[in-house]
Short mmCIF file of C-alpha atoms in Angstrom, two decimals:
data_model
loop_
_atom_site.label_atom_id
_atom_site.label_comp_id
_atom_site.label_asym_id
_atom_site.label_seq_id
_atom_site.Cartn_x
_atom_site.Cartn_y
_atom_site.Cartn_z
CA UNK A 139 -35.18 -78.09 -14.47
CA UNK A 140 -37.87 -77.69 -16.82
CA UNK A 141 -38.49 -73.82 -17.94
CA UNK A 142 -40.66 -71.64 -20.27
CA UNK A 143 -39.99 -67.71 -20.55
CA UNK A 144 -42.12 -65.49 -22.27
CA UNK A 145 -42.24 -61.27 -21.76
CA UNK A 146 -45.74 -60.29 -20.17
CA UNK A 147 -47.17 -58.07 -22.06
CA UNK A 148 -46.23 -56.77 -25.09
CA UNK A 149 -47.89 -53.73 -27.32
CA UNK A 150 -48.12 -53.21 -31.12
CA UNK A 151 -50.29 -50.99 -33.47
CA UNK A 152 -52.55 -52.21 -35.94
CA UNK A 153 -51.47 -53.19 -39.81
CA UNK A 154 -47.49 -53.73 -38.10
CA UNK A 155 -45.59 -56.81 -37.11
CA UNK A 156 -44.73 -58.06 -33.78
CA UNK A 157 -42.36 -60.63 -32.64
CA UNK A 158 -42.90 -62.89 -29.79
CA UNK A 159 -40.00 -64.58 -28.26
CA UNK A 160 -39.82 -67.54 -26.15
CA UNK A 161 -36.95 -69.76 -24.62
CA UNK A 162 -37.36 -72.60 -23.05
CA UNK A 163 -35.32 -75.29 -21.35
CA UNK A 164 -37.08 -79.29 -20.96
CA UNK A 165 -35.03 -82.82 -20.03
CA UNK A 166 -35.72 -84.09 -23.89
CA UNK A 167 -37.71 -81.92 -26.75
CA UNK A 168 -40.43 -83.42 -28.74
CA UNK A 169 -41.36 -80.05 -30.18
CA UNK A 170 -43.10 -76.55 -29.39
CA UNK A 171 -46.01 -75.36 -29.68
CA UNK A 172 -47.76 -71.72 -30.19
CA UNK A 173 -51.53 -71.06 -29.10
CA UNK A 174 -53.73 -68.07 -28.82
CA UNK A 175 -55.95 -67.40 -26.17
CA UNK A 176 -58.55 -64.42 -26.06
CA UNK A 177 -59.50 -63.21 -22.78
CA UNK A 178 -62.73 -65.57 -21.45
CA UNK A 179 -62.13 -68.49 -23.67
CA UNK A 180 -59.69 -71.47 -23.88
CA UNK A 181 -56.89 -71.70 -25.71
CA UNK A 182 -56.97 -72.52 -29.57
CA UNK A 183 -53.83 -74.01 -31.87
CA UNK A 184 -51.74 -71.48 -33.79
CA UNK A 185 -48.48 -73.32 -35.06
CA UNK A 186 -45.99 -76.01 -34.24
CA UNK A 187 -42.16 -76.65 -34.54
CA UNK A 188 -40.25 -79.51 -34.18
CA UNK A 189 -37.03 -78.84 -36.38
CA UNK A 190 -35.24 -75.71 -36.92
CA UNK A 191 -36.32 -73.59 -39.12
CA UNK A 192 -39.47 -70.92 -40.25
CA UNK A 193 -43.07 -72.68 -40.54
CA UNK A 194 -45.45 -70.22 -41.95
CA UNK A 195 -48.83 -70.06 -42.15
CA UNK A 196 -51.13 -67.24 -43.41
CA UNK A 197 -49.97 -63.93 -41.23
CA UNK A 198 -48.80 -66.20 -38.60
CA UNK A 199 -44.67 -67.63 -38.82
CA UNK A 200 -42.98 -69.43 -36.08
CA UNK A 201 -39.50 -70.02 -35.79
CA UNK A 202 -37.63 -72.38 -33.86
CA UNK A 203 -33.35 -72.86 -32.94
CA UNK A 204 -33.19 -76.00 -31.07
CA UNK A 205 -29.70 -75.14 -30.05
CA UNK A 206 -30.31 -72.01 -28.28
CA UNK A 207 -33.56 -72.92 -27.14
CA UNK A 208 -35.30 -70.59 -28.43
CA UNK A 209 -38.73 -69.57 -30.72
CA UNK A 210 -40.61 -66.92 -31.79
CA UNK A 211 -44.01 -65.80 -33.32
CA UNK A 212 -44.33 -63.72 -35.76
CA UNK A 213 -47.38 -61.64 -36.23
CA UNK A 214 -47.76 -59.85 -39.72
CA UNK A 215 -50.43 -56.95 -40.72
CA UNK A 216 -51.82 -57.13 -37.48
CA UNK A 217 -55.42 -56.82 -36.61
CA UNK A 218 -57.24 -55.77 -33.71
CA UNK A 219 -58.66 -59.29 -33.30
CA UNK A 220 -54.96 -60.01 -33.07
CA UNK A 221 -54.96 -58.38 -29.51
CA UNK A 222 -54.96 -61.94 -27.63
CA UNK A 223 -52.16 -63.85 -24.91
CA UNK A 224 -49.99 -66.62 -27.24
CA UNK A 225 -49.01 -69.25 -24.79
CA UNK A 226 -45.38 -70.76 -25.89
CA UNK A 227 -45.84 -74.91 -24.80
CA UNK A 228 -42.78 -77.56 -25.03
CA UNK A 229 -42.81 -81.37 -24.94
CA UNK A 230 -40.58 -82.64 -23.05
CA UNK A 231 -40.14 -86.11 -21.99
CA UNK A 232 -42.51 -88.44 -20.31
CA UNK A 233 -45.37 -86.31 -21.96
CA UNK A 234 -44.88 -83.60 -19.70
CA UNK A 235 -45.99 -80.33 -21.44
CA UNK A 236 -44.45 -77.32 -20.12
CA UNK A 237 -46.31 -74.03 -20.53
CA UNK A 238 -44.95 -70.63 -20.17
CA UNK A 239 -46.90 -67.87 -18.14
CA UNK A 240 -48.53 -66.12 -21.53
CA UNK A 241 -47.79 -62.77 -23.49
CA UNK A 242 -50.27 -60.61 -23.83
CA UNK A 243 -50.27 -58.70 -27.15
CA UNK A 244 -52.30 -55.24 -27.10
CA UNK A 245 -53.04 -53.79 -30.50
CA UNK A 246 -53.45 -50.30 -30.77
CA UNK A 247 -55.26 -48.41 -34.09
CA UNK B 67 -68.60 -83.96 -33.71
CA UNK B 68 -68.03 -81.62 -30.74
CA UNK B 69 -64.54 -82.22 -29.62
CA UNK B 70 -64.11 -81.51 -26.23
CA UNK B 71 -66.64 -80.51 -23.87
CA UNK B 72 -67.01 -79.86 -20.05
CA UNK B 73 -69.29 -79.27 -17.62
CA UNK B 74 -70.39 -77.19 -15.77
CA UNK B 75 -69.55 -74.22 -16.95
CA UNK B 76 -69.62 -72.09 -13.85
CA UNK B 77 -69.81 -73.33 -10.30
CA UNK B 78 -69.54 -71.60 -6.94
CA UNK B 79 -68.18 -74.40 -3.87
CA UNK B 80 -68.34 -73.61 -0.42
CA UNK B 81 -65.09 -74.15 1.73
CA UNK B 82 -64.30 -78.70 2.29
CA UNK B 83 -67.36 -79.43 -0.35
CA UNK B 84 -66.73 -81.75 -3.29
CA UNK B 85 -67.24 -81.91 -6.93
CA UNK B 86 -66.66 -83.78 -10.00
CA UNK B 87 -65.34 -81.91 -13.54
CA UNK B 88 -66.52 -83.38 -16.23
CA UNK B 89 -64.59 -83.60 -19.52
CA UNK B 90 -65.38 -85.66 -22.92
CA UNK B 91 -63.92 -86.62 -25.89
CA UNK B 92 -65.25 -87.49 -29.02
CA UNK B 93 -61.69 -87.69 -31.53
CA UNK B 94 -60.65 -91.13 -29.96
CA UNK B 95 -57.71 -89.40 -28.84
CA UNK B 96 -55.77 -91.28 -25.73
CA UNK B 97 -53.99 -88.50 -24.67
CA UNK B 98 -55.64 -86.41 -21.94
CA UNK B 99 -54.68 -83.33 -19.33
CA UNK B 100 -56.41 -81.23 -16.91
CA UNK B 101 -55.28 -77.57 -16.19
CA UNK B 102 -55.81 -74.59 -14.09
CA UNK B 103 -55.13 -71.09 -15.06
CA UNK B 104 -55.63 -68.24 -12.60
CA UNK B 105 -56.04 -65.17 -13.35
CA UNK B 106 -53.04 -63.62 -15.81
CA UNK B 107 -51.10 -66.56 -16.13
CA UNK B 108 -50.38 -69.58 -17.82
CA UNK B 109 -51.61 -72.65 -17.50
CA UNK B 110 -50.56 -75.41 -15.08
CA UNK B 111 -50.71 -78.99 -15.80
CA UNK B 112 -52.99 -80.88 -12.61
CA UNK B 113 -53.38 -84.74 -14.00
CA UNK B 114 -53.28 -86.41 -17.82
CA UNK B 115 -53.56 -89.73 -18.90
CA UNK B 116 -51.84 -91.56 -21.64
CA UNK B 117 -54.68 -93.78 -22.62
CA UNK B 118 -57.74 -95.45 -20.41
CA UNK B 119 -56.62 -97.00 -17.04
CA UNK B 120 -53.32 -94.60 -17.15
CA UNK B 121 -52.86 -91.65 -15.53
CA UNK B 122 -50.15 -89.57 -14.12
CA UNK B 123 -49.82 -86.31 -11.78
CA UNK B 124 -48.55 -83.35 -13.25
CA UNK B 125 -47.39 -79.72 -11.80
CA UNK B 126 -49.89 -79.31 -9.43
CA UNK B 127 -51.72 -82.34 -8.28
CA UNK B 128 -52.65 -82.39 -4.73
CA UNK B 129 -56.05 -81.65 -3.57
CA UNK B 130 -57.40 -83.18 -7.53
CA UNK B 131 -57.94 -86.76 -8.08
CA UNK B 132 -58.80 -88.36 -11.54
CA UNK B 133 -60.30 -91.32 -13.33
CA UNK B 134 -59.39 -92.31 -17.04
CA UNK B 135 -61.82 -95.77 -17.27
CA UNK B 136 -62.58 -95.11 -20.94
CA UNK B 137 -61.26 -92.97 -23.99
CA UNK B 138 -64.25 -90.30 -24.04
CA UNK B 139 -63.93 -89.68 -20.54
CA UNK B 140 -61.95 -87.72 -17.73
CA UNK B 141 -63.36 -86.74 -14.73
CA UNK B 142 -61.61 -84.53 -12.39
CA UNK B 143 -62.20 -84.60 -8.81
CA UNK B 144 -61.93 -82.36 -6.01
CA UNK B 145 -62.49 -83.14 -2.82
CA UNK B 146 -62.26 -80.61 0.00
CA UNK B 147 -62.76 -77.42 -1.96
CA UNK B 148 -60.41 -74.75 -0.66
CA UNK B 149 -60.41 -71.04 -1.62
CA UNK B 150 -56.57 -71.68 -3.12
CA UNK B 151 -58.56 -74.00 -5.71
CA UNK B 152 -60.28 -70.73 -7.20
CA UNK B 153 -59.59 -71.21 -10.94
CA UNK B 154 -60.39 -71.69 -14.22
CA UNK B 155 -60.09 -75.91 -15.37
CA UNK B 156 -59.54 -76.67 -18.83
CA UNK B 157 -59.51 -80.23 -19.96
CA UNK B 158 -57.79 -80.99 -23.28
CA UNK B 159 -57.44 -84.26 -25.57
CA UNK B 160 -54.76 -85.09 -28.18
CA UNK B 161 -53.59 -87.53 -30.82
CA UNK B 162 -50.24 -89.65 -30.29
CA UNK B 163 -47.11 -87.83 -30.66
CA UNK B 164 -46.44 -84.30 -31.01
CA UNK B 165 -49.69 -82.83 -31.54
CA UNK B 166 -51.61 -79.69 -30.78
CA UNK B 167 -53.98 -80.16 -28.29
CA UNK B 168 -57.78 -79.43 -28.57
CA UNK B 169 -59.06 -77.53 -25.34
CA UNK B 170 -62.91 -77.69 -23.66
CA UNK B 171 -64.74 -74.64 -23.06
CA UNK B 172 -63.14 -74.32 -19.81
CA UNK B 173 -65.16 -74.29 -16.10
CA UNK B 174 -64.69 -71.68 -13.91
CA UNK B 175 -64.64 -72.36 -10.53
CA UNK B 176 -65.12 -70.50 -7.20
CA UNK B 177 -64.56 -71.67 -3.58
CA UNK B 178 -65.83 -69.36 -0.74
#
């Protein structure tokens, strides 16, 4: 079957670094996909990864192993606008998009 | 050029009414999904479409119907509102291949 994991909830204090882990099993991979949602509004882009490897961007880095199906999110001098859910989404085949349940990141000062 | 946009924003149904979700495009993308998210989870894929005159159920279909006669639009249709249909909708649009998806504002619906 098709499968997204993410943990809940997840807590972290301001000016740190977090890591966000997600694994995922899909019937064919066309990449994955990192968004950020704050509570009340829709979900916006944050990254994407197709091949293995580190893409980084600004205080944001996501990883992916295509072998181990597995990704993470890396958060870096963390903010208290930081304090968001980041949705982990795979394409699979037949342009089904798979979402996992969300991690909600709380950012203490 | 305002992306994606829904409407309404809010709406409270009565139990076996019916309704129409509107979503637009403006990017001229042919790739288009509806979702529902309930409270504290993730989102879970209803309907999308591939391109106009194509579409396809997803997760959670029943109880929705769609439409995809033209690029801009993607109506969603419910039509005997039940309580279980409580949710938030978000319609999204996006370009061929692997691509990130732009999401609409989002409508929150209620069914009592």
């Amino acid at each position: 079957g098709q499968n997204i994991d993410q943990p809940t909830e997840m807590t972290a204090t301001e000016g740190a670094i977090v890591q966000i882990n997600c694994t995922y099993q899909t019937s064919g991979f066309n990449g994955l996909f990192w968004y950020q949602q704050h509570a009340g509004e829709a979900p916006t882009f944050l990254s994407y990864n197709v091949l293995d490897g580190l893409e980084e961007k600004g205080r944001f880095s996501s990883f992916l192993s295509r072998s181990k199906g597995y990704s993470y999110l890396l958060l870096k001098e963390l903010q208290m606008k930081d304090s968001a859910s980041y949705l982990c989404e795979g394409d699979g085949s037949n342009y089904q998009l798979i979402w996992g349940a969300g991690t909600k990141l709380i950012i203490k000062p | 050029n305002a992306g994606v946009t829904q409407t309404p924003k809010f709406r409270i149904l009565k139990i076996g009414q019916s309704m129409t979700l509107q979503c637009t495009q403006d990017m001229n993308h042919n790739y288009m999904y509806w979702y529902r998210q309930d409270p504290g989870m993730g989102l879970k894929l209803i309907y999308y479409s591939v391109g106009a005159g194509i579409t396809d159920k997803g997760e959670v279909p029943n109880g929705y119907n769609v439409s995809r006669s033209t690029t801009e639009d993607f109506p969603l249709r419910l039509e005997l509102a039940a309580p279980s249909q409580t949710s938030v909708y978000f319609c999204s649009a996006r370009g061929a291949g692997p691509n990130e998806q732009f999401f609409g504002p989002g409508t929150r619906l209620t069914v009592l």
